[in-house]
Amino acid sequence: MVPDKHFLITLAHTKMPFGKYKDRYLIDLPEYYVVWYHNKGFQKES
């Protein structure tokens, strides 16, 4: 699998849109939070 460079760049510039870590870059979120959120289920955009 070859990573999509444009997707990775977009992801690197994406901020958390809500919650405790709102406006923080996703890459800067604590690992435990990302794991917890993944297990909980990602919120659908409205």
N, CA, C and O of each residue as an XYZ file, in Angstrom:
184
protein
N       0.839     -1.177      0.000
C       0.000      0.000      0.000
C       0.887      1.245      0.000
O       1.756      1.399      0.858
N       0.663      2.108     -0.948
C       1.418      3.356     -1.052
C       0.579      4.471     -0.439
O      -0.564      4.674     -0.847
N       1.130      5.202      0.540
C       0.355      6.277      1.154
C       0.076      7.398      0.159
O       0.928      7.744     -0.660
N      -1.109      7.949      0.239
C      -1.496      9.086     -0.589
C      -0.906     10.346      0.045
O      -1.349     10.768      1.113
N       0.078     10.939     -0.599
C       0.784     12.092     -0.029
C      -0.159     13.258      0.250
O      -0.032     13.929      1.274
N      -1.100     13.499     -0.653
C      -2.028     14.619     -0.462
C      -2.920     14.386      0.752
O      -3.207     15.318      1.504
N      -3.355     13.154      0.942
C      -4.178     12.828      2.110
C      -3.390     13.041      3.394
O      -3.910     13.603      4.358
N      -2.135     12.592      3.413
C      -1.308     12.737      4.609
C      -1.034     14.204      4.927
O      -1.014     14.590      6.096
N      -0.826     15.017      3.907
C      -0.615     16.452      4.124
C      -1.882     17.091      4.669
O      -1.825     17.896      5.599
N      -3.025     16.737      4.095
C      -4.300     17.255      4.589
C      -4.525     16.834      6.031
O      -4.937     17.645      6.861
N      -4.258     15.585      6.330
C      -4.421     15.078      7.689
C      -3.508     15.818      8.665
O      -3.914     16.125      9.786
N      -2.292     16.099      8.248
C      -1.333     16.792      9.114
C      -1.774     18.216      9.431
O      -1.360     18.782     10.443
N      -2.606     18.796      8.578
C      -3.076     20.168      8.789
C      -4.501     20.228      9.333
O      -5.097     21.304      9.379
N      -5.050     19.096      9.741
C      -6.423     19.032     10.242
C      -6.445     19.216     11.749
O      -5.636     18.640     12.476
N      -7.390     20.032     12.202
C      -7.548     20.263     13.638
C      -8.791     19.536     14.139
O      -9.746     19.322     13.392
N      -8.761     19.165     15.401
C      -9.909     18.527     16.043
C     -11.057     19.537     16.040
O     -10.884     20.655     16.526
N     -12.223     19.171     15.505
C     -13.303     20.145     15.357
C     -14.158     20.368     16.604
O     -14.977     21.286     16.616
N     -13.995     19.560     17.651
C     -14.869     19.680     18.819
C     -14.238     18.986     20.008
O     -13.196     18.342     19.889
N     -14.880     19.126     21.151
C     -14.485     18.378     22.338
C     -13.329     18.990     23.107
O     -12.944     20.142     22.909
N     -12.803     18.174     23.982
C     -11.742     18.580     24.901
C     -10.518     19.146     24.177
O      -9.865     20.057     24.685
N     -10.211     18.619     23.011
C      -9.014     19.029     22.276
C      -9.347     19.855     21.035
O      -8.588     19.863     20.066
N     -10.482     20.548     21.069
C     -10.906     21.371     19.937
C      -9.789     22.331     19.527
O      -9.117     22.925     20.370
N      -9.611     22.466     18.230
C      -8.636     23.362     17.604
C      -7.179     22.930     17.780
O      -6.270     23.705     17.483
N      -6.944     21.714     18.254
C      -5.571     21.184     18.304
C      -5.369     20.285     17.088
O      -6.292     19.592     16.662
N      -4.170     20.300     16.538
C      -3.884     19.434     15.395
C      -4.017     17.977     15.817
O      -3.615     17.601     16.918
N      -4.586     17.157     14.929
C      -4.796     15.745     15.248
C      -3.496     15.055     15.628
O      -3.489     14.180     16.494
N      -2.418     15.431     15.003
C      -1.123     14.808     15.285
C      -0.663     15.105     16.715
O       0.159     14.371     17.264
N      -1.187     16.173     17.321
C      -0.794     16.569     18.673
C      -1.681     15.977     19.766
O      -1.435     16.202     20.951
N      -2.710     15.224     19.381
C      -3.592     14.628     20.383
C      -2.875     13.486     21.091
O      -2.077     12.776     20.480
N      -3.157     13.309     22.371
C      -2.556     12.183     23.095
C      -3.028     10.851     22.504
O      -4.185     10.713     22.107
N      -2.132      9.890     22.452
C      -2.462      8.592     21.864
C      -3.645      7.942     22.570
O      -4.509      7.362     21.913
N      -3.700      8.029     23.908
C      -4.801      7.398     24.641
C      -6.149      7.973     24.204
O      -7.145      7.251     24.166
N      -6.187      9.263     23.876
C      -7.438      9.897     23.460
C      -7.866      9.388     22.082
O      -9.044      9.107     21.857
N      -6.917      9.273     21.176
C      -7.230      8.779     19.828
C      -7.718      7.340     19.895
O      -8.677      6.984     19.210
N      -7.075      6.505     20.709
C      -7.493      5.106     20.874
C      -8.883      5.045     21.490
O      -9.739      4.298     21.015
N      -9.116      5.820     22.540
C     -10.428      5.844     23.191
C     -11.502      6.281     22.204
O     -12.571      5.676     22.127
N     -11.206      7.344     21.448
C     -12.189      7.879     20.513
C     -12.470      6.886     19.390
O     -13.614      6.753     18.954
N     -11.452      6.196     18.924
C     -11.638      5.182     17.885
C     -12.531      4.055     18.395
O     -13.424      3.599     17.681
N     -12.295      3.608     19.617
C     -13.101      2.532     20.199
C     -14.537      2.968     20.449
O     -15.456      2.155     20.354
N     -14.735      4.228     20.763
C     -16.068      4.789     21.015
C     -16.860      4.895     19.715
O     -18.074      4.694     19.695
N     -16.163      5.211     18.643
C     -16.810      5.425     17.352
C     -16.719      6.889     16.978
O     -17.082      7.763     17.766
N     -16.243      7.154     15.793
C     -16.071      8.530     15.353
C     -17.422      9.169     15.081
O     -18.331      8.531     14.550
N     -17.539     10.425     15.450
C     -18.779     11.175     15.268
C     -18.951     11.513     13.792
O     -17.995     11.890     13.115
N     -20.167     11.376     13.307
C     -20.474     11.715     11.925
C     -20.602     13.226     11.804
O     -21.117     13.891     12.702
N     -20.120     13.766     10.668
C     -20.285     15.199     10.420
C     -21.723     15.460     10.048
O     -22.363     14.643      9.387
N     -22.238     16.619     10.480
C     -23.623     16.958     10.124
C     -23.672     17.909      8.970
O     -24.757     18.300      8.538
